[in-house]
XYZ file of C-alpha atoms in Angstrom:
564
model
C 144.783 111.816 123.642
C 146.613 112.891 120.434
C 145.981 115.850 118.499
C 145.326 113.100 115.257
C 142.911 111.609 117.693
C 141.024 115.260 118.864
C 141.252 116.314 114.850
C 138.995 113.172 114.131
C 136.690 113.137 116.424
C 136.234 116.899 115.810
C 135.519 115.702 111.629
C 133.119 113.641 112.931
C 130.986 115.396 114.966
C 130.915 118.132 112.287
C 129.392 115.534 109.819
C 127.152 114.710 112.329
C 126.091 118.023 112.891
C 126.234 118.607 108.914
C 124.116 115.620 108.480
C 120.870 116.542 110.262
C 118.676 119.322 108.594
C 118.532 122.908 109.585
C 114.955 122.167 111.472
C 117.147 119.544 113.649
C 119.724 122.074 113.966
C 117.833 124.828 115.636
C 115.573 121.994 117.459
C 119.132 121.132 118.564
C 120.096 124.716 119.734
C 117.494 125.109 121.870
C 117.460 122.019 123.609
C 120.805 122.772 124.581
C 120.227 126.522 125.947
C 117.147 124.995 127.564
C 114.270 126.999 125.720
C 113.022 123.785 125.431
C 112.252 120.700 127.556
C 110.031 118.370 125.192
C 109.564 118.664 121.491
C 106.237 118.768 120.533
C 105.080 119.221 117.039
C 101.716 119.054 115.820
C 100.131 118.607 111.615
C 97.472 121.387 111.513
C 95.458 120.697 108.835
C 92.451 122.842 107.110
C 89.383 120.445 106.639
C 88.441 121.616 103.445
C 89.449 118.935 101.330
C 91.632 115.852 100.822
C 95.292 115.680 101.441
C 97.567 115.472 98.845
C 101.197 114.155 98.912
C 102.856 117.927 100.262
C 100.387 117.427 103.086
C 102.223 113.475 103.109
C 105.761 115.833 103.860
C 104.536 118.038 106.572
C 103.045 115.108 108.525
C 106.025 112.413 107.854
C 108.298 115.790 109.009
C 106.694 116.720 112.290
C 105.892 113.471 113.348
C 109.087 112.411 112.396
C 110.540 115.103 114.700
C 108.587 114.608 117.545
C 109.587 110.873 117.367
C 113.564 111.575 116.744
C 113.109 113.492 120.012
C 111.103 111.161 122.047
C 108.563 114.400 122.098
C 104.768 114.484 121.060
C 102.481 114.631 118.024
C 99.125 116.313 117.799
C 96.584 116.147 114.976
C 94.866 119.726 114.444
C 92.291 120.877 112.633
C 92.376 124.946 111.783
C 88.627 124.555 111.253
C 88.130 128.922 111.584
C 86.453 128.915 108.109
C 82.548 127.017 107.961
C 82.234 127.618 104.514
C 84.446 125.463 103.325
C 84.365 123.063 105.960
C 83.024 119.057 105.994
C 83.140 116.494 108.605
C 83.827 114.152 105.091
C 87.127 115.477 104.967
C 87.968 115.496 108.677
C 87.367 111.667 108.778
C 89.639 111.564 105.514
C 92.473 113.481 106.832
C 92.442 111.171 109.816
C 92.781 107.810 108.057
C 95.252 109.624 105.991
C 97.178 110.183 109.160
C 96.843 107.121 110.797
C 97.879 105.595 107.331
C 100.685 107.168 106.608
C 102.128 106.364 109.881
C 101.429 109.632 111.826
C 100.480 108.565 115.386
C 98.131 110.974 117.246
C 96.259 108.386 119.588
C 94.213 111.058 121.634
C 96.445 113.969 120.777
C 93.423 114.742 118.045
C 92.249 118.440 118.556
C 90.284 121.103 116.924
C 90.720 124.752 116.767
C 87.477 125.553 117.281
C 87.298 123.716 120.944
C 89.545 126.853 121.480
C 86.951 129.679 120.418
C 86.555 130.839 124.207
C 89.782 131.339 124.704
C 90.475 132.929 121.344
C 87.457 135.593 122.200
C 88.949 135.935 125.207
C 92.345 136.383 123.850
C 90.841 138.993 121.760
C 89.149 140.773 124.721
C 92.304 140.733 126.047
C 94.128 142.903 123.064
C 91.397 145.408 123.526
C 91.705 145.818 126.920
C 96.027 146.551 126.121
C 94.740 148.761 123.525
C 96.423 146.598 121.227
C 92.710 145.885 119.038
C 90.049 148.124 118.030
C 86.530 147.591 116.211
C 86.346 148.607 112.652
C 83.410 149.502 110.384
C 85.511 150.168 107.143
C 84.178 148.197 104.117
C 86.056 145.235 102.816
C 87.341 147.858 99.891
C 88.065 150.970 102.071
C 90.260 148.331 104.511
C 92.249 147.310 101.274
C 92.614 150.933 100.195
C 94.070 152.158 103.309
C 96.238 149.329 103.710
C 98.906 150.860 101.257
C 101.404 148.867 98.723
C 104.739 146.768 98.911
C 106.044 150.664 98.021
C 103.546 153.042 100.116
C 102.374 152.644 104.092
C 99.130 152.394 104.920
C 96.991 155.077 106.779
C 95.264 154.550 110.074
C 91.478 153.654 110.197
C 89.310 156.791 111.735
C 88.404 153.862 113.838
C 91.519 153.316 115.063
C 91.626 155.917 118.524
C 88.215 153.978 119.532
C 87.966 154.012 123.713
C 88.579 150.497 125.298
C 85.613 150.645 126.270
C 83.476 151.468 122.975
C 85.781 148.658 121.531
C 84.635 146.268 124.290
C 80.978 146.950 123.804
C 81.407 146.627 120.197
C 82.962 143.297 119.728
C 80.360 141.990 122.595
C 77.934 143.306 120.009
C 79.493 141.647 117.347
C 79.441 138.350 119.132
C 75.450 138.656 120.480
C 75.082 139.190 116.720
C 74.111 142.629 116.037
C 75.697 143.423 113.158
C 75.835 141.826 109.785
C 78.130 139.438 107.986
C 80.895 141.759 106.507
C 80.353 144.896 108.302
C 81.932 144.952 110.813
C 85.676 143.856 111.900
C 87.604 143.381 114.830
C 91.646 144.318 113.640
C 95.043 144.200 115.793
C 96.450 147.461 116.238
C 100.244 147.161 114.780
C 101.737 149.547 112.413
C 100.258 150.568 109.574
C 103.780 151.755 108.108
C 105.494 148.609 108.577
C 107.441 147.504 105.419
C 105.524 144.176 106.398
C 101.810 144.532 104.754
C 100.878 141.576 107.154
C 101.400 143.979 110.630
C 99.224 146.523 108.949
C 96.937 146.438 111.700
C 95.519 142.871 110.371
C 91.527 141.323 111.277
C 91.707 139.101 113.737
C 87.471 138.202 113.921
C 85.239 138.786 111.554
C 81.678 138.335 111.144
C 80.113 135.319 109.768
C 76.670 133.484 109.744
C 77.670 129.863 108.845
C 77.168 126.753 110.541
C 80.394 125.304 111.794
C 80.585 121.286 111.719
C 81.774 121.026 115.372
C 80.438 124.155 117.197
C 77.019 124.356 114.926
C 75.425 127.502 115.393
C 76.787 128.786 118.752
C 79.179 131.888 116.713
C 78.183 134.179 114.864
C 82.095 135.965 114.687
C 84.690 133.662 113.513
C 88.695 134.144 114.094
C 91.212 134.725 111.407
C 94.084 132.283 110.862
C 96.658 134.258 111.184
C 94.922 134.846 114.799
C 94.030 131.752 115.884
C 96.686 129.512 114.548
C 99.802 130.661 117.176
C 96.841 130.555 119.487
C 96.044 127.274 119.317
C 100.205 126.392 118.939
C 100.446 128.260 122.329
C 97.375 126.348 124.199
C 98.705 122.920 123.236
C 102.330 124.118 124.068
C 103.406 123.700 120.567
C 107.220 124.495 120.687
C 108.479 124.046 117.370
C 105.671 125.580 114.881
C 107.023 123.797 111.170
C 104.976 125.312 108.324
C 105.956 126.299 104.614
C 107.920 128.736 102.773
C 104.653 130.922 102.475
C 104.304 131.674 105.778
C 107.469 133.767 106.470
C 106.342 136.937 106.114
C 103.607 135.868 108.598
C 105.821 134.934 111.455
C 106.344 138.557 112.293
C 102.554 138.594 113.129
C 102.736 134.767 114.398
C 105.126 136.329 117.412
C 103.431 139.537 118.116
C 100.236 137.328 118.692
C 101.892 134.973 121.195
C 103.829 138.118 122.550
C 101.119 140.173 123.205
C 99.014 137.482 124.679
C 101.982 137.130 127.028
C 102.032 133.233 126.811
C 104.813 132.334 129.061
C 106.279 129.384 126.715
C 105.660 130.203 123.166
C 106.221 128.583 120.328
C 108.704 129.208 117.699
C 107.663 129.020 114.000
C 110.576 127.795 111.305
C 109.525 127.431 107.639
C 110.645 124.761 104.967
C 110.238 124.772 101.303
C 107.570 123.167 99.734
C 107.466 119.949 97.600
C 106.849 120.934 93.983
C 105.661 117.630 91.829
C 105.756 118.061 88.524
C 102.895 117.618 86.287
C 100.065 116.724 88.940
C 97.524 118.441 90.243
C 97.923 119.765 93.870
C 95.781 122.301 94.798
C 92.579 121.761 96.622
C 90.464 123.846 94.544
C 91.611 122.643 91.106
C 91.172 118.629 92.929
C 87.897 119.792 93.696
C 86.518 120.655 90.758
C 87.807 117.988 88.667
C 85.633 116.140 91.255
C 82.673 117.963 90.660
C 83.615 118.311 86.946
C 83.176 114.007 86.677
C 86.672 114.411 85.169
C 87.960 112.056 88.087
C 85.998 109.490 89.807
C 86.550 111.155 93.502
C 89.114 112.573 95.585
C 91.060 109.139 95.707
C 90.965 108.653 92.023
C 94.095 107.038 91.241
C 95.368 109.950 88.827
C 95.258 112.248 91.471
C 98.379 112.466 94.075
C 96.141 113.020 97.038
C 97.185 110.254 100.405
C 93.545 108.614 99.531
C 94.725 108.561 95.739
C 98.018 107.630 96.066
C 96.854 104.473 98.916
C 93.846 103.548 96.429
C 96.456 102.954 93.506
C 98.268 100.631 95.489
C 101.574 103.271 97.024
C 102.848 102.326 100.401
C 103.587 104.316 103.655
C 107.190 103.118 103.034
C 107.327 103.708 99.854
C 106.327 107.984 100.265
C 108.741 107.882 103.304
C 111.543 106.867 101.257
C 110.205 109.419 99.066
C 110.577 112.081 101.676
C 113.826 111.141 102.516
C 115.258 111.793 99.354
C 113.493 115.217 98.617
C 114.903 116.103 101.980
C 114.143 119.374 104.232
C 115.435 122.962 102.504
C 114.716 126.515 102.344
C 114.218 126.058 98.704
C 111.814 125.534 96.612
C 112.514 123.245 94.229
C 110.637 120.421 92.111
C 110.553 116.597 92.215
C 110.189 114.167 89.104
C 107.213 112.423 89.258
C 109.548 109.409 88.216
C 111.221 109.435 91.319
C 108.216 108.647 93.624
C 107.658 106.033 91.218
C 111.113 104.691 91.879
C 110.449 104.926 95.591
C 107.496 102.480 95.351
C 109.559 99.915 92.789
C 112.187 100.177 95.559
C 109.554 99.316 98.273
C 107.649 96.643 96.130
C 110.414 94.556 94.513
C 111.433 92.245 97.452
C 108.089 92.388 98.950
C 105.455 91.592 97.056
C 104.973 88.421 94.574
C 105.717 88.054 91.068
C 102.713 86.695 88.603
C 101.813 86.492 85.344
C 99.246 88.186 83.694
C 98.367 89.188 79.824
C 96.604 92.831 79.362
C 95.876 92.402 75.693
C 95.339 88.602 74.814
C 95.401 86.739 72.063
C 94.867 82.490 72.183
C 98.418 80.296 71.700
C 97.277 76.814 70.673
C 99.943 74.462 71.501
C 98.828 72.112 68.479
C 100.701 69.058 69.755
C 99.704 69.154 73.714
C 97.017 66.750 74.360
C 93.870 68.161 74.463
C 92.183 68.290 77.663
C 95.637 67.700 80.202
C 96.450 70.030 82.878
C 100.205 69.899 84.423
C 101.076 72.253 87.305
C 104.499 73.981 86.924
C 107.159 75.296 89.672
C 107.863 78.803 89.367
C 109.450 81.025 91.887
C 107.334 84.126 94.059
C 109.729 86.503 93.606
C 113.305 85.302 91.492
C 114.486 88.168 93.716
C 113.699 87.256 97.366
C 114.058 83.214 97.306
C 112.568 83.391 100.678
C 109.262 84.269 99.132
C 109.218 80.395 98.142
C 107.209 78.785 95.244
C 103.885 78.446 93.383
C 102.283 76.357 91.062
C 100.592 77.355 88.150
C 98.281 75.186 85.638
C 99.977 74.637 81.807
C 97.187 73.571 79.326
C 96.658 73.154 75.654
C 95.420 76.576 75.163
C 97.113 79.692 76.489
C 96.792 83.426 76.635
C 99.733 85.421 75.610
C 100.519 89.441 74.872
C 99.096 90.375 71.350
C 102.818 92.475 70.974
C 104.516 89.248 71.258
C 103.437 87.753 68.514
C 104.426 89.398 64.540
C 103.191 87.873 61.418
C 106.587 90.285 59.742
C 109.027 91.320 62.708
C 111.465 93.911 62.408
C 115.083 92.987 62.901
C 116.382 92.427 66.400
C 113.087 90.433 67.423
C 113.048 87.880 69.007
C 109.419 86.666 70.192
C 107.038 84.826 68.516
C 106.834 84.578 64.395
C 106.330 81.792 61.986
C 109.268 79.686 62.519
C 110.897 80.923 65.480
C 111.309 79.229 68.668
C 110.604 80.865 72.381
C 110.346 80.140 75.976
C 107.220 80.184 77.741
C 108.175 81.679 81.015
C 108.463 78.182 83.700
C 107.200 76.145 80.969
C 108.500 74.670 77.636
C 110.272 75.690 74.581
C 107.282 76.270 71.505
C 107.816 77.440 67.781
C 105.541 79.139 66.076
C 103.703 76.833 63.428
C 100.866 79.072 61.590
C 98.287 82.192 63.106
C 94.687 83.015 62.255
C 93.179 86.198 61.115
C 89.513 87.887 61.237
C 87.908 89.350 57.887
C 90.301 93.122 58.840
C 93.629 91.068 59.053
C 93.799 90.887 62.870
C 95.433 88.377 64.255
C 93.224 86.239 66.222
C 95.353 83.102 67.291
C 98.852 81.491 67.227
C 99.461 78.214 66.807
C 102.647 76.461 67.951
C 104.302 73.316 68.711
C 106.046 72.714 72.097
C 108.961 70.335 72.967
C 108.161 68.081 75.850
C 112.316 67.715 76.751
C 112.623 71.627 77.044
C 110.339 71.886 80.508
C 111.571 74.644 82.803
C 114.305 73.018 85.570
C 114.649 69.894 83.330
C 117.996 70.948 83.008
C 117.926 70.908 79.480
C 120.410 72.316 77.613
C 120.223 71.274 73.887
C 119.643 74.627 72.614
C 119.039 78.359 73.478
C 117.015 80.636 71.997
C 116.510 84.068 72.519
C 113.029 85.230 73.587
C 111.152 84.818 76.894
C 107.294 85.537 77.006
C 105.192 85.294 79.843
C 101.760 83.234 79.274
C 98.344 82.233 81.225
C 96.383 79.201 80.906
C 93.100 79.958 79.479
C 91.153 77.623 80.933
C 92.268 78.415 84.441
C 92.781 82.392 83.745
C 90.823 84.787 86.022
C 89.284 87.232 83.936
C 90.251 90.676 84.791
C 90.133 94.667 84.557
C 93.468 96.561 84.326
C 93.547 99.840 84.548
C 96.916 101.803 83.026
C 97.404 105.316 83.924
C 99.580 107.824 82.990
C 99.293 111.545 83.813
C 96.313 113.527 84.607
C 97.755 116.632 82.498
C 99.761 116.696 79.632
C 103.337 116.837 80.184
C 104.760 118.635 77.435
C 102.144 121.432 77.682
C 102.407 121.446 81.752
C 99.706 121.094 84.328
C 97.833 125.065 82.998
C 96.898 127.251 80.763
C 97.638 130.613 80.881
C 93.741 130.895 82.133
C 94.297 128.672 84.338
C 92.447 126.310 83.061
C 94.298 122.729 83.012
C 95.715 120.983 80.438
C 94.254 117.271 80.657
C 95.425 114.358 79.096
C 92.691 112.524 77.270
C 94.626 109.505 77.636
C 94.919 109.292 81.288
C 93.499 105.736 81.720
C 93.239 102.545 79.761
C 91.060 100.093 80.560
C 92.050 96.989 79.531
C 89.775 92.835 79.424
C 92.809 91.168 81.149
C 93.746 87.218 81.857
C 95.922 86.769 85.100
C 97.268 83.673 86.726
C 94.705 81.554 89.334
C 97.327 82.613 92.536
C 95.683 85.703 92.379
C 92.230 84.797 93.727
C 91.123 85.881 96.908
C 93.439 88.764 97.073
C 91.620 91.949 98.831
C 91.287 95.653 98.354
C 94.965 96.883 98.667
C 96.816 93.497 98.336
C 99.777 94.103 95.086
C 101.620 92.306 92.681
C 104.469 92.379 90.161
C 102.602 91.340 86.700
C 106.089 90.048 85.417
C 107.121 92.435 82.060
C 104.374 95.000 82.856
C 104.048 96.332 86.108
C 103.671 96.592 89.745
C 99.562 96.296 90.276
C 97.442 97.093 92.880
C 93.919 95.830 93.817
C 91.205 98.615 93.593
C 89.818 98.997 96.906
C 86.266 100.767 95.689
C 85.174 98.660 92.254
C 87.092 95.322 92.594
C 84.638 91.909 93.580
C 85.298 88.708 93.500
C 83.431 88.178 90.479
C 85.110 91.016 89.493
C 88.501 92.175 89.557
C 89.871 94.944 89.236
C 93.513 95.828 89.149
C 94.963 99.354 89.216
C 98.718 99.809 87.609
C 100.761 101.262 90.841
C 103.969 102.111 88.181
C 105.535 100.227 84.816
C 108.747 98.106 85.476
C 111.068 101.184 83.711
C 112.568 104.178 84.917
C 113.854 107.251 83.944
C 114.516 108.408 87.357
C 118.371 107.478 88.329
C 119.436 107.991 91.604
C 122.421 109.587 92.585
């Protein structure tokens, strides 16, 4: 083989190798020096609350993973803290899961079916000497601890026998002492540089009722305990969290080290996904919930996986959003615009293409005979011919966007105003003959004139003219509700306050009395559409009936997001 030939191949298996993200790379590495036999990943979630679309990252990432390497996906809950706790949002995170495309099947676990083995992990540390009982208070713990600039000093706890440490944490589990007296902390260094070694709690004590175990505990593990635990047990081997937990993998590995678990796992952090101007975090979600500033946890001006389904996003369209905020060890932030883009991307070719006017006003075409219906040909999607064809009703009387109509238009426009001659989208060439007006100068109706040899596909070709509006037929129209939203928080002032109170947009949703073409009847919760010139729209799942419908604006038709 030639040298040109080694040279090449060489350039190509370094863009291969360039081309997969650092995760992949080290996943990679120890494949090859065989630390590792079958990549398993797991999506440990914290059932206090609703997922949100960074949640939509870490489980498209690990289950991705585990698929790339023909490994295995678990579903988690860290369920260590009651108080905070609902079986609600376990059964949310699940369809979340399933929905997004994260397949756990019966890989679905809990942390707290692992509370034997974490109190026996913890007997364990005390019988190394590696854990003691301490009765500091809550203050005198964070006193001793030290600064980012000072050590610590040790607890007069600290030198406790194994066997007084024993007895005390068995006390502490038969429930002898009370909630927040009493702690049971690793024994690290309280001079590490590393405020997280400085001999941490790993159980505390806490009356609550858990949703899975009830009342059966009394003494509760800490995360930073029990999480590498529960990696360990399920034989976790590639641990993927975010940037925040760095500074806890020191303790991460001193847990699985001094529990002596003969394959542990091996945590590697990414950066988070920043979005701007939305609300992300759980307890600013959750009290706009109880506030009645949003309708729920799925509200559709919320970016939580419930929200973001219930407005009418796709699983596609959030993993092509994933893809191109790719995997990093930097933070950085994302333009809401470009998950927007993602879901025009994954709509365009997919879904149909229908008309539908959000603020009517009548057209009376004055010289169509009264009472006549005539069914036009008009395409699905102009876009995806393999979508084929519909027929929609033309009548006498029509429905058309208030905005294209102007009793004195500027310069440049070229819709409806006396005189001037348009084309009703599929239908036939009309000029605008006279309008009528309510006592406050609104206009109320157009009236118009149509020409019978301009019909759409007539082949006509006469005369152009320059405006196309889109039109429904008000006697066949289904009446509807469209909903327009724009952003939760006010972009220009950002999501908070200095406070930290939020900056809402009172103009977050418009509801709007809409008219929409017959095709759509008998769509269900979820089903979308392209209302041509304004919009992808979505079906609300929770208020939409078939008396009533209810439509939910997914994104507008323009972009400021360009990709590169």
């Amino acid at each position: 083989m030639s040298t040109d030939v080694n040279t090449n191949m060489e350039v190509k298996e370094e863009e291969k190798t360039i081309s997969k993200n650092f995760i992949e790379q080290i996943i990679d590495k120890d494949i090859a020096e065989g630390h590792c036999k079958k990549v398993i990943t797991r999506f440990p979630p914290e059932p206090n609350g609703y997922l949100h679309i960074g949640h939509a990252k870490s489980i498209l990432l690990n289950y991705g993973l585990a698929k790339k390497y023909n490994g295995q996906f678990n579903l988690r809950f860290d369920d260590t803290n009651p108080t905070k706790e609902k079986t609600e949002y376990v059964h949310s995170i699940m369809e979340d899961v399933k929905w997004i495309g994260g397949d756990f099947e019966d890989r679905c676990f809990f942390a707290s079916d692992y509370f034997e083995q974490m109190y026996e992990a913890a007997v364990k540390l005390i019988k190394k000497g590696k854990a003691f009982v301490c009765e500091l208070s809550p203050e005198q713990i964070r006193e001793y601890r030290g600064t980012l600039t000072e050590p610590g000093k040790n607890s007069p706890y600290r030198d406790r026998s194994i066997e007084e440490n024993l007895a005390l944490f068995e006390d502490m589990k038969n429930g002898k002492f009370a909630d927040g007296t009493i702690v049971l902390r690793a024994k690290i260094d309280m001079a590490s540089p590393n405020i997280n070694l400085r001999d941490p709690i790993i159980y505390r004590v806490a009356r609550m009722t858990h949703h899975n175990t009830g009342d059966r505990w009394c003494i509760y593990p800490m995360y930073d305990f029990a999480h590498p635990i529960e990696d360990a047990i399920e034989g976790i081997t590639h641990s993927i969290c975010t940037l925040e937990f760095e500074d806890h993998r020191p303790l991460y590995d001193w847990v699985v080290r001094e529990l002596e678990y003969e394959n542990p796992p091996k945590q590697i952090e990414f950066a988070k996904m920043y979005l701007t101007n939305v609300v992300t975090g759980k307890r600013y979600i959750k009290k706009l919930v109880e506030d009645g500033v949003v309708d729920g946890w799925d509200d559709p001006r919320l970016v939580t996986i419930a929200a973001l389904r219930r407005r009418g996003f796709t699983p596609e369209s959030l993993k092509l959003f994933m893809e191109l905020c790719g995997v990093s060890k930097s933070n950085s932030s994302v333009d809401y615009a470009m998950l927007e883009y993602c879901i025009r991307e994954d709509l365009k070719l997919k879904r149909p293409r229908v008309m539908a006017v959000l603020d009517p006003i009548k057209l009376v075409i004055t010289n169509y005979p009264e009472g006549q219906t005539e069914y036009l040909d008009a395409d699905n999607n102009q876009e995806n011919p393999e979508m084929g064809t519909r027929q929609i009703p033309f009548s006498r009387e029509l429905y058309i966007e208030r905005d294209d109509f102007m009793i004195e238009p500027p310069k440049k426009y070229f819709r409806l105003f006396p005189g001037n001659e348009v084309r009703l989208m599929n239908a036939y060439f009309v000029t605008c003959t006279d309008y009528v007006t309510d006592e406050s100068g609104n206009v109320t109706e157009v009236h118009a004139t149509y020409d019978p040899e301009t019909r759409s596909g007539s082949g006509f070709t006469g005369r152009k003219v320059k405006g196309t509006i889109h039109w429904v037929s008000a006697p066949h129209a289904v009446k509807a509700e469209a909903r327009l939203y724009e952003q939760l928080v006010d972009e220009e002032k950002g999501v908070y306050n200095e406070d930290g109170s939020m900056n809402l947009n009172p103009n977050s949703i418009t509801v709007r009395e809409c008219f929409v073409e017959p095709s759509v009847k008998g769509a269900k919760a979820y089903d979308s559409f392209q209302f041509l010139r304004n919009g992808f729209f979505c079906v609300d799942c929770k208020d939409s009936t078939e008396d009533h419908m209810v439509f939910n604006r997914i994104a507008s038709l323009k972009s400021s997001y360009k990709p590169a």
